């Protein structure tokens, strides 16, 4: 199946019947049908709002609409993993933390959370070859280039 989502490695955390619903919301977001995508997240995917991939994609939708406070609320629904040995889980938590930090630059005028996460990322992966990065790690490296900008 051809997916529209960026973080498809995280789909393994969802029941297979939920993936097409999430994909529909992602496609609607990309087509700028924001209200329809929001309906999907708020109704059909509401039971999965605590699942990292659902929260990340919902936050992406809200980012397109510059709804920064709502992004923080959505990301806060995901429980933090406590000292996970799984690299994938740690990467997801770091993606959420850097996303949250970038949004806080807009909501709280605080750069420390984002800077702290970028420095953590640099220290952990500084010596890791790029061709060994997961899709989540690539997203972390690319995310800062997609800075949050206020609407014109």
PDB file of C-alpha atoms in Angstrom:
ATOM      1  CA  UNK A   1       0.000   0.000   0.000  1.00  0.00           C
ATOM      2  CA  UNK A   2       1.214   3.496  -0.820  1.00  0.00           C
ATOM      3  CA  UNK A   3       1.252   5.707   2.263  1.00  0.00           C
ATOM      4  CA  UNK A   4       0.966   9.484   2.521  1.00  0.00           C
ATOM      5  CA  UNK A   5       2.417   9.668   6.031  1.00  0.00           C
ATOM      6  CA  UNK A   6       6.066  10.377   6.721  1.00  0.00           C
ATOM      7  CA  UNK A   7       6.567   8.246   9.828  1.00  0.00           C
ATOM      8  CA  UNK A   8       5.264   4.931   8.543  1.00  0.00           C
ATOM      9  CA  UNK A   9       7.547   2.925  10.829  1.00  0.00           C
ATOM     10  CA  UNK A  10       5.218   3.999  13.659  1.00  0.00           C
ATOM     11  CA  UNK A  11       2.170   2.434  12.025  1.00  0.00           C
ATOM     12  CA  UNK A  12       3.070  -0.842  13.720  1.00  0.00           C
ATOM     13  CA  UNK A  13       1.638   0.682  16.939  1.00  0.00           C
ATOM     14  CA  UNK A  14      -1.830   0.948  15.391  1.00  0.00           C
ATOM     15  CA  UNK A  15      -4.461  -1.673  14.602  1.00  0.00           C
ATOM     16  CA  UNK A  16      -4.523  -2.287  10.848  1.00  0.00           C
ATOM     17  CA  UNK A  17      -8.096  -0.959  10.553  1.00  0.00           C
ATOM     18  CA  UNK A  18      -6.977   2.436  11.923  1.00  0.00           C
ATOM     19  CA  UNK A  19      -4.160   3.001   9.405  1.00  0.00           C
ATOM     20  CA  UNK A  20      -6.453   3.893   6.455  1.00  0.00           C
ATOM     21  CA  UNK A  21      -8.322   6.353   8.679  1.00  0.00           C
ATOM     22  CA  UNK A  22      -5.059   8.024   9.704  1.00  0.00           C
ATOM     23  CA  UNK A  23      -3.919   8.053   6.086  1.00  0.00           C
ATOM     24  CA  UNK A  24      -7.183   9.751   5.102  1.00  0.00           C
ATOM     25  CA  UNK A  25      -6.565  12.479   7.701  1.00  0.00           C
ATOM     26  CA  UNK A  26      -2.986  12.934   6.461  1.00  0.00           C
ATOM     27  CA  UNK A  27      -4.139  13.200   2.853  1.00  0.00           C
ATOM     28  CA  UNK A  28      -6.796  15.760   3.784  1.00  0.00           C
ATOM     29  CA  UNK A  29      -4.136  17.754   5.641  1.00  0.00           C
ATOM     30  CA  UNK A  30      -1.881  17.741   2.585  1.00  0.00           C
ATOM     31  CA  UNK A  31      -4.806  18.833   0.403  1.00  0.00           C
ATOM     32  CA  UNK A  32      -5.431  21.682   2.876  1.00  0.00           C
ATOM     33  CA  UNK A  33      -8.833  20.299   3.815  1.00  0.00           C
ATOM     34  CA  UNK A  34      -8.048  21.148   7.403  1.00  0.00           C
ATOM     35  CA  UNK A  35     -11.590  21.071   8.815  1.00  0.00           C
ATOM     36  CA  UNK A  36     -12.232  17.605   7.379  1.00  0.00           C
ATOM     37  CA  UNK A  37      -8.895  16.340   8.707  1.00  0.00           C
ATOM     38  CA  UNK A  38      -9.663  17.839  12.125  1.00  0.00           C
ATOM     39  CA  UNK A  39     -13.010  16.009  12.185  1.00  0.00           C
ATOM     40  CA  UNK A  40     -11.223  12.709  11.579  1.00  0.00           C
ATOM     41  CA  UNK A  41      -8.731  13.335  14.380  1.00  0.00           C
ATOM     42  CA  UNK A  42     -11.417  14.508  16.810  1.00  0.00           C
ATOM     43  CA  UNK A  43     -13.921  11.730  16.099  1.00  0.00           C
ATOM     44  CA  UNK A  44     -12.634   8.648  14.310  1.00  0.00           C
ATOM     45  CA  UNK A  45      -9.120   8.779  15.805  1.00  0.00           C
ATOM     46  CA  UNK A  46      -9.971  10.213  19.225  1.00  0.00           C
ATOM     47  CA  UNK A  47      -9.544   6.819  20.920  1.00  0.00           C
ATOM     48  CA  UNK A  48      -5.953   6.780  19.614  1.00  0.00           C
ATOM     49  CA  UNK A  49      -5.005  10.360  20.510  1.00  0.00           C
ATOM     50  CA  UNK A  50      -2.430   9.045  23.022  1.00  0.00           C
ATOM     51  CA  UNK A  51      -0.619   6.997  20.346  1.00  0.00           C
ATOM     52  CA  UNK A  52       2.513   8.860  19.201  1.00  0.00           C
ATOM     53  CA  UNK A  53       1.902   8.647  15.430  1.00  0.00           C
ATOM     54  CA  UNK A  54      -1.670   9.925  15.756  1.00  0.00           C
ATOM     55  CA  UNK A  55      -0.572  12.796  17.999  1.00  0.00           C
ATOM     56  CA  UNK A  56       2.338  13.716  15.704  1.00  0.00           C
ATOM     57  CA  UNK A  57       0.149  13.786  12.590  1.00  0.00           C
ATOM     58  CA  UNK A  58      -2.557  15.740  14.428  1.00  0.00           C
ATOM     59  CA  UNK A  59       0.067  18.226  15.576  1.00  0.00           C
ATOM     60  CA  UNK A  60       1.278  18.547  11.967  1.00  0.00           C
ATOM     61  CA  UNK A  61      -2.276  19.448  10.923  1.00  0.00           C
ATOM     62  CA  UNK A  62      -2.466  22.085  13.633  1.00  0.00           C
ATOM     63  CA  UNK A  63       0.956  23.422  12.660  1.00  0.00           C
ATOM     64  CA  UNK A  64      -0.359  24.246   9.184  1.00  0.00           C
ATOM     65  CA  UNK A  65      -3.043  26.329  10.884  1.00  0.00           C
ATOM     66  CA  UNK A  66      -0.648  27.997  13.367  1.00  0.00           C
ATOM     67  CA  UNK A  67      -2.606  26.619  16.328  1.00  0.00           C
ATOM     68  CA  UNK A  68       0.404  26.385  18.598  1.00  0.00           C
ATOM     69  CA  UNK A  69      -1.366  26.060  21.953  1.00  0.00           C
ATOM     70  CA  UNK A  70      -3.494  23.234  20.581  1.00  0.00           C
ATOM     71  CA  UNK A  71      -0.355  21.497  19.317  1.00  0.00           C
ATOM     72  CA  UNK A  72       0.987  21.403  22.867  1.00  0.00           C
ATOM     73  CA  UNK A  73      -2.304  19.954  24.125  1.00  0.00           C
ATOM     74  CA  UNK A  74      -2.234  17.223  21.471  1.00  0.00           C
ATOM     75  CA  UNK A  75       1.398  16.308  22.149  1.00  0.00           C
ATOM     76  CA  UNK A  76       0.797  16.259  25.910  1.00  0.00           C
ATOM     77  CA  UNK A  77      -1.667  13.350  25.444  1.00  0.00           C
ATOM     78  CA  UNK A  78       1.224  11.023  24.627  1.00  0.00           C
ATOM     79  CA  UNK A  79       2.635   9.462  27.793  1.00  0.00           C
ATOM     80  CA  UNK A  80       6.382   9.783  28.200  1.00  0.00           C
ATOM     81  CA  UNK A  81       8.294   6.513  28.044  1.00  0.00           C
ATOM     82  CA  UNK A  82      10.417   5.985  31.120  1.00  0.00           C
ATOM     83  CA  UNK A  83      13.999   4.981  30.279  1.00  0.00           C
ATOM     84  CA  UNK A  84      13.184   2.848  27.271  1.00  0.00           C
ATOM     85  CA  UNK A  85      15.889   0.571  25.912  1.00  0.00           C
ATOM     86  CA  UNK A  86      14.172   0.626  22.518  1.00  0.00           C
ATOM     87  CA  UNK A  87      15.888   3.136  20.200  1.00  0.00           C
ATOM     88  CA  UNK A  88      12.693   3.656  18.208  1.00  0.00           C
ATOM     89  CA  UNK A  89      10.687   4.613  21.284  1.00  0.00           C
ATOM     90  CA  UNK A  90      13.431   7.008  22.419  1.00  0.00           C
ATOM     91  CA  UNK A  91      13.501   8.595  18.947  1.00  0.00           C
ATOM     92  CA  UNK A  92       9.732   9.109  18.974  1.00  0.00           C
ATOM     93  CA  UNK A  93       9.906  10.738  22.393  1.00  0.00           C
ATOM     94  CA  UNK A  94      12.698  12.967  21.129  1.00  0.00           C
ATOM     95  CA  UNK A  95      10.685  13.919  18.031  1.00  0.00           C
ATOM     96  CA  UNK A  96       7.765  14.878  20.252  1.00  0.00           C
ATOM     97  CA  UNK A  97      10.080  16.805  22.609  1.00  0.00           C
ATOM     98  CA  UNK A  98      11.708  18.771  19.796  1.00  0.00           C
ATOM     99  CA  UNK A  99       8.298  19.465  18.231  1.00  0.00           C
ATOM    100  CA  UNK A 100       7.044  20.679  21.626  1.00  0.00           C
ATOM    101  CA  UNK A 101      10.189  22.786  22.091  1.00  0.00           C
ATOM    102  CA  UNK A 102       9.837  24.410  18.666  1.00  0.00           C
ATOM    103  CA  UNK A 103       6.210  25.285  19.392  1.00  0.00           C
ATOM    104  CA  UNK A 104       7.145  26.756  22.774  1.00  0.00           C
ATOM    105  CA  UNK A 105       9.316  29.277  20.953  1.00  0.00           C
ATOM    106  CA  UNK A 106       6.016  30.672  19.674  1.00  0.00           C
ATOM    107  CA  UNK A 107       3.786  30.214  22.721  1.00  0.00           C
ATOM    108  CA  UNK A 108       6.214  31.081  25.499  1.00  0.00           C
ATOM    109  CA  UNK A 109       9.024  32.893  23.673  1.00  0.00           C
ATOM    110  CA  UNK A 110      11.319  30.303  25.214  1.00  0.00           C
ATOM    111  CA  UNK A 111      14.105  28.818  23.137  1.00  0.00           C
ATOM    112  CA  UNK A 112      15.598  26.670  25.890  1.00  0.00           C
ATOM    113  CA  UNK A 113      13.393  23.558  25.396  1.00  0.00           C
ATOM    114  CA  UNK A 114      14.119  23.418  21.667  1.00  0.00           C
ATOM    115  CA  UNK A 115      17.816  24.142  22.123  1.00  0.00           C
ATOM    116  CA  UNK A 116      18.102  21.486  24.820  1.00  0.00           C
ATOM    117  CA  UNK A 117      16.581  18.866  22.500  1.00  0.00           C
ATOM    118  CA  UNK A 118      18.792  19.834  19.561  1.00  0.00           C
ATOM    119  CA  UNK A 119      21.902  19.565  21.740  1.00  0.00           C
ATOM    120  CA  UNK A 120      20.772  16.140  23.019  1.00  0.00           C
ATOM    121  CA  UNK A 121      20.233  14.981  19.471  1.00  0.00           C
ATOM    122  CA  UNK A 122      23.636  16.224  18.358  1.00  0.00           C
ATOM    123  CA  UNK A 123      25.458  14.551  21.247  1.00  0.00           C
ATOM    124  CA  UNK A 124      23.690  11.201  20.744  1.00  0.00           C
ATOM    125  CA  UNK A 125      24.012  10.993  16.973  1.00  0.00           C
ATOM    126  CA  UNK A 126      27.143  13.009  16.268  1.00  0.00           C
ATOM    127  CA  UNK A 127      29.171   9.940  15.350  1.00  0.00           C
ATOM    128  CA  UNK A 128      26.364   7.857  13.825  1.00  0.00           C
ATOM    129  CA  UNK A 129      26.567   7.432  10.031  1.00  0.00           C
ATOM    130  CA  UNK A 130      23.645   9.109   8.283  1.00  0.00           C
ATOM    131  CA  UNK A 131      22.828   6.000   6.259  1.00  0.00           C
ATOM    132  CA  UNK A 132      21.953   4.243   9.544  1.00  0.00           C
ATOM    133  CA  UNK A 133      19.318   6.820  10.565  1.00  0.00           C
ATOM    134  CA  UNK A 134      15.707   5.674  10.923  1.00  0.00           C
ATOM    135  CA  UNK A 135      12.829   7.597   9.334  1.00  0.00           C
ATOM    136  CA  UNK A 136      12.182   9.218  12.730  1.00  0.00           C
ATOM    137  CA  UNK A 137      15.806  10.308  13.085  1.00  0.00           C
ATOM    138  CA  UNK A 138      15.713  11.840   9.600  1.00  0.00           C
ATOM    139  CA  UNK A 139      12.550  13.733  10.597  1.00  0.00           C
ATOM    140  CA  UNK A 140      14.353  15.080  13.629  1.00  0.00           C
ATOM    141  CA  UNK A 141      17.179  16.379  11.472  1.00  0.00           C
ATOM    142  CA  UNK A 142      14.827  17.962   8.939  1.00  0.00           C
ATOM    143  CA  UNK A 143      12.259  19.365  11.394  1.00  0.00           C
ATOM    144  CA  UNK A 144      14.253  22.479  12.408  1.00  0.00           C
ATOM    145  CA  UNK A 145      14.293  23.574   8.744  1.00  0.00           C
ATOM    146  CA  UNK A 146      10.486  23.638   8.772  1.00  0.00           C
ATOM    147  CA  UNK A 147      10.390  26.465  11.263  1.00  0.00           C
ATOM    148  CA  UNK A 148       7.115  27.660  12.637  1.00  0.00           C
ATOM    149  CA  UNK A 149       6.294  30.989  11.055  1.00  0.00           C
ATOM    150  CA  UNK A 150       3.316  33.202  11.760  1.00  0.00           C
ATOM    151  CA  UNK A 151       0.792  33.642   8.925  1.00  0.00           C
ATOM    152  CA  UNK A 152       1.265  36.669   6.703  1.00  0.00           C
TER     153      UNK A 152
END
